[in-house]
């Protein structure tokens, strides 16, 4: 398998399937394309049908779109371990992933992912505040539904690491980079995600990248 990704520091969509593969210790090659390169279309042309990353190449199969890639990895290599076992929880996990995939445009455009940013708060407009409020609501509902029998907070949104955590990892990174104020249970979830060995590997590589994209340096 080869995963074509963008800059680790900035490419939020690339982070999702990369984290899933890395967390589940699946072997894969990666190829990086600098999203600020002048010849980006020429670099993407051989791999990316829609001129976007991430793209997964597996034998003769090309899968584009981060969520579709996660679904494929889950079915083909993980024996469905990346979705909750319970059908109701699985439906819920898919719903929050779909909401993440299609929504939160204010947050995405105003607070771009920038993993190595020195954490500091910024002013957020009403649209961003609304997105933040809704994301916190989703996380708190998932975490309280999945607390264990001793009422200890779940480490992940659905108990075990799932595609939902991978889909929200870039938001965790943003909330940290822009020091979004969050309640204690959300802080605990974020700390757990930020310390995941797979994310730490991504972050280390992001910090070592030399390219910068001015538009993402808010
Ligand atoms: N819905 C797509 C979005 C992919 C996307 O927008 N990728 C960005 C990088 S994070 C990209 O390739 N941008 C390059 C461009 O638009 O020229 C997914 O989930 O994979």
PDB file of N, CA, C and O and ligand atoms in Angstrom, residues 6 10-14 16 35 40-41 44 50-54 64-67 69 101 167, ligand 1:
ATOM      1  N   UNK A   6      -0.096  15.055   1.966  1.00  0.00           N
ATOM      2  CA  UNK A   6       0.469  16.402   1.856  1.00  0.00           C
ATOM      3  C   UNK A   6       1.479  16.635   2.970  1.00  0.00           C
ATOM      4  O   UNK A   6       1.974  15.682   3.588  1.00  0.00           O
ATOM      5  N   UNK A  10       0.547  20.528   7.799  1.00  0.00           N
ATOM      6  CA  UNK A  10      -0.683  21.232   7.412  1.00  0.00           C
ATOM      7  C   UNK A  10      -1.829  20.347   6.912  1.00  0.00           C
ATOM      8  O   UNK A  10      -2.965  20.793   6.908  1.00  0.00           O
ATOM      9  N   UNK A  11      -1.527  19.156   6.451  1.00  0.00           N
ATOM     10  CA  UNK A  11      -2.564  18.409   5.727  1.00  0.00           C
ATOM     11  C   UNK A  11      -3.465  17.606   6.663  1.00  0.00           C
ATOM     12  O   UNK A  11      -3.225  16.432   6.965  1.00  0.00           O
ATOM     13  N   UNK A  12      -4.532  18.267   7.074  1.00  0.00           N
ATOM     14  CA  UNK A  12      -5.443  17.651   8.034  1.00  0.00           C
ATOM     15  C   UNK A  12      -6.112  16.406   7.452  1.00  0.00           C
ATOM     16  O   UNK A  12      -6.302  15.414   8.145  1.00  0.00           O
ATOM     17  N   UNK A  13      -6.452  16.455   6.163  1.00  0.00           N
ATOM     18  CA  UNK A  13      -7.132  15.298   5.566  1.00  0.00           C
ATOM     19  C   UNK A  13      -6.172  14.115   5.488  1.00  0.00           C
ATOM     20  O   UNK A  13      -6.571  12.957   5.665  1.00  0.00           O
ATOM     21  N   UNK A  14      -4.894  14.393   5.253  1.00  0.00           N
ATOM     22  CA  UNK A  14      -3.915  13.299   5.155  1.00  0.00           C
ATOM     23  C   UNK A  14      -3.697  12.615   6.500  1.00  0.00           C
ATOM     24  O   UNK A  14      -3.453  11.408   6.572  1.00  0.00           O
ATOM     25  N   UNK A  16      -5.682  11.804   8.793  1.00  0.00           N
ATOM     26  CA  UNK A  16      -6.684  10.812   9.240  1.00  0.00           C
ATOM     27  C   UNK A  16      -6.329   9.374   8.858  1.00  0.00           C
ATOM     28  O   UNK A  16      -6.153   8.527   9.749  1.00  0.00           O
ATOM     29  N   UNK A  35       2.117  20.847  -0.462  1.00  0.00           N
ATOM     30  CA  UNK A  35       0.880  21.492  -0.929  1.00  0.00           C
ATOM     31  C   UNK A  35       1.104  22.906  -1.444  1.00  0.00           C
ATOM     32  O   UNK A  35       0.255  23.448  -2.143  1.00  0.00           O
ATOM     33  N   UNK A  40       2.206  21.672  -8.217  1.00  0.00           N
ATOM     34  CA  UNK A  40       1.450  20.680  -7.442  1.00  0.00           C
ATOM     35  C   UNK A  40       0.559  19.795  -8.327  1.00  0.00           C
ATOM     36  O   UNK A  40       0.470  18.588  -8.129  1.00  0.00           O
ATOM     37  N   UNK A  41      -0.061  20.383  -9.345  1.00  0.00           N
ATOM     38  CA  UNK A  41      -0.957  19.573 -10.204  1.00  0.00           C
ATOM     39  C   UNK A  41      -0.157  18.523 -10.961  1.00  0.00           C
ATOM     40  O   UNK A  41      -0.579  17.365 -11.076  1.00  0.00           O
ATOM     41  N   UNK A  44       0.641  15.777  -8.577  1.00  0.00           N
ATOM     42  CA  UNK A  44      -0.520  14.963  -8.193  1.00  0.00           C
ATOM     43  C   UNK A  44      -1.041  14.112  -9.353  1.00  0.00           C
ATOM     44  O   UNK A  44      -1.638  13.057  -9.130  1.00  0.00           O
ATOM     45  N   UNK A  50      -8.595  13.413  -8.261  1.00  0.00           N
ATOM     46  CA  UNK A  50      -9.283  14.695  -8.017  1.00  0.00           C
ATOM     47  C   UNK A  50      -8.297  15.794  -7.621  1.00  0.00           C
ATOM     48  O   UNK A  50      -8.694  16.833  -7.108  1.00  0.00           O
ATOM     49  N   UNK A  51      -7.017  15.532  -7.842  1.00  0.00           N
ATOM     50  CA  UNK A  51      -5.976  16.518  -7.513  1.00  0.00           C
ATOM     51  C   UNK A  51      -6.052  16.957  -6.052  1.00  0.00           C
ATOM     52  O   UNK A  51      -5.909  18.128  -5.722  1.00  0.00           O
ATOM     53  N   UNK A  52      -6.294  15.982  -5.200  1.00  0.00           N
ATOM     54  CA  UNK A  52      -6.279  16.234  -3.755  1.00  0.00           C
ATOM     55  C   UNK A  52      -5.597  15.054  -3.084  1.00  0.00           C
ATOM     56  O   UNK A  52      -5.588  13.941  -3.611  1.00  0.00           O
ATOM     57  N   UNK A  53      -5.063  15.304  -1.897  1.00  0.00           N
ATOM     58  CA  UNK A  53      -4.551  14.225  -1.065  1.00  0.00           C
ATOM     59  C   UNK A  53      -5.429  14.163   0.187  1.00  0.00           C
ATOM     60  O   UNK A  53      -6.027  15.162   0.551  1.00  0.00           O
ATOM     61  N   UNK A  54      -5.520  13.018   0.824  1.00  0.00           N
ATOM     62  CA  UNK A  54      -4.780  11.786   0.614  1.00  0.00           C
ATOM     63  C   UNK A  54      -5.375  10.913  -0.483  1.00  0.00           C
ATOM     64  O   UNK A  54      -6.565  11.019  -0.798  1.00  0.00           O
ATOM     65  N   UNK A  64      -9.462   7.566  -3.217  1.00  0.00           N
ATOM     66  CA  UNK A  64      -9.262   8.943  -2.803  1.00  0.00           C
ATOM     67  C   UNK A  64     -10.337   9.297  -1.785  1.00  0.00           C
ATOM     68  O   UNK A  64     -11.312   8.567  -1.644  1.00  0.00           O
ATOM     69  N   UNK A  65     -10.105  10.327  -1.040  1.00  0.00           N
ATOM     70  CA  UNK A  65     -10.982  10.810   0.029  1.00  0.00           C
ATOM     71  C   UNK A  65     -10.652  10.095   1.353  1.00  0.00           C
ATOM     72  O   UNK A  65     -10.670   8.863   1.441  1.00  0.00           O
ATOM     73  N   UNK A  66     -10.358  10.917   2.359  1.00  0.00           N
ATOM     74  CA  UNK A  66      -9.870  10.383   3.637  1.00  0.00           C
ATOM     75  C   UNK A  66     -10.833   9.368   4.274  1.00  0.00           C
ATOM     76  O   UNK A  66     -10.399   8.321   4.768  1.00  0.00           O
ATOM     77  N   UNK A  67     -12.133   9.664   4.249  1.00  0.00           N
ATOM     78  CA  UNK A  67     -13.074   8.746   4.910  1.00  0.00           C
ATOM     79  C   UNK A  67     -13.195   7.436   4.132  1.00  0.00           C
ATOM     80  O   UNK A  67     -13.226   6.347   4.711  1.00  0.00           O
ATOM     81  N   UNK A  69     -10.916   6.104   2.355  1.00  0.00           N
ATOM     82  CA  UNK A  69      -9.675   5.344   2.596  1.00  0.00           C
ATOM     83  C   UNK A  69      -9.760   4.631   3.948  1.00  0.00           C
ATOM     84  O   UNK A  69      -9.426   3.444   4.061  1.00  0.00           O
ATOM     85  N   UNK A 101     -16.811  15.281   8.394  1.00  0.00           N
ATOM     86  CA  UNK A 101     -16.326  15.283   7.019  1.00  0.00           C
ATOM     87  C   UNK A 101     -16.950  16.410   6.194  1.00  0.00           C
ATOM     88  O   UNK A 101     -16.297  17.012   5.346  1.00  0.00           O
ATOM     89  N   UNK A 167     -10.754  10.695  12.464  1.00  0.00           N
ATOM     90  CA  UNK A 167     -11.387  11.808  11.754  1.00  0.00           C
ATOM     91  C   UNK A 167     -11.302  13.115  12.550  1.00  0.00           C
ATOM     92  O   UNK A 167     -11.237  14.192  11.976  1.00  0.00           O
TER      93      UNK A 167
HETATM   94  N1  LIG B   1     -12.650  15.445   1.077  1.00  0.00           N
HETATM   95  C1  LIG B   1     -11.263  15.226   0.758  1.00  0.00           C
HETATM   96  C2  LIG B   1     -10.520  16.532   0.892  1.00  0.00           C
HETATM   97  C3  LIG B   1      -9.059  16.449   0.501  1.00  0.00           C
HETATM   98  C4  LIG B   1      -8.382  17.804   0.494  1.00  0.00           C
HETATM   99  O1  LIG B   1      -9.022  18.872   0.396  1.00  0.00           O
HETATM  100  N2  LIG B   1      -7.050  17.767   0.551  1.00  0.00           N
HETATM  101  C5  LIG B   1      -6.248  18.968   0.495  1.00  0.00           C
HETATM  102  C6  LIG B   1      -5.019  18.848   1.411  1.00  0.00           C
HETATM  103  S1  LIG B   1      -5.380  18.663   3.110  1.00  0.00           S
HETATM  104  C7  LIG B   1      -5.633  19.104  -0.886  1.00  0.00           C
HETATM  105  O2  LIG B   1      -5.262  18.133  -1.488  1.00  0.00           O
HETATM  106  N3  LIG B   1      -5.491  20.323  -1.365  1.00  0.00           N
HETATM  107  C8  LIG B   1      -4.795  20.576  -2.564  1.00  0.00           C
HETATM  108  C9  LIG B   1      -5.543  21.458  -3.486  1.00  0.00           C
HETATM  109  O3  LIG B   1      -6.732  21.711  -3.230  1.00  0.00           O
HETATM  110  O4  LIG B   1      -4.907  21.903  -4.460  1.00  0.00           O
HETATM  111  C10 LIG B   1     -10.732  14.118   1.680  1.00  0.00           C
HETATM  112  O5  LIG B   1     -11.402  13.818   2.672  1.00  0.00           O
HETATM  113  O6  LIG B   1      -9.715  13.500   1.394  1.00  0.00           O
END
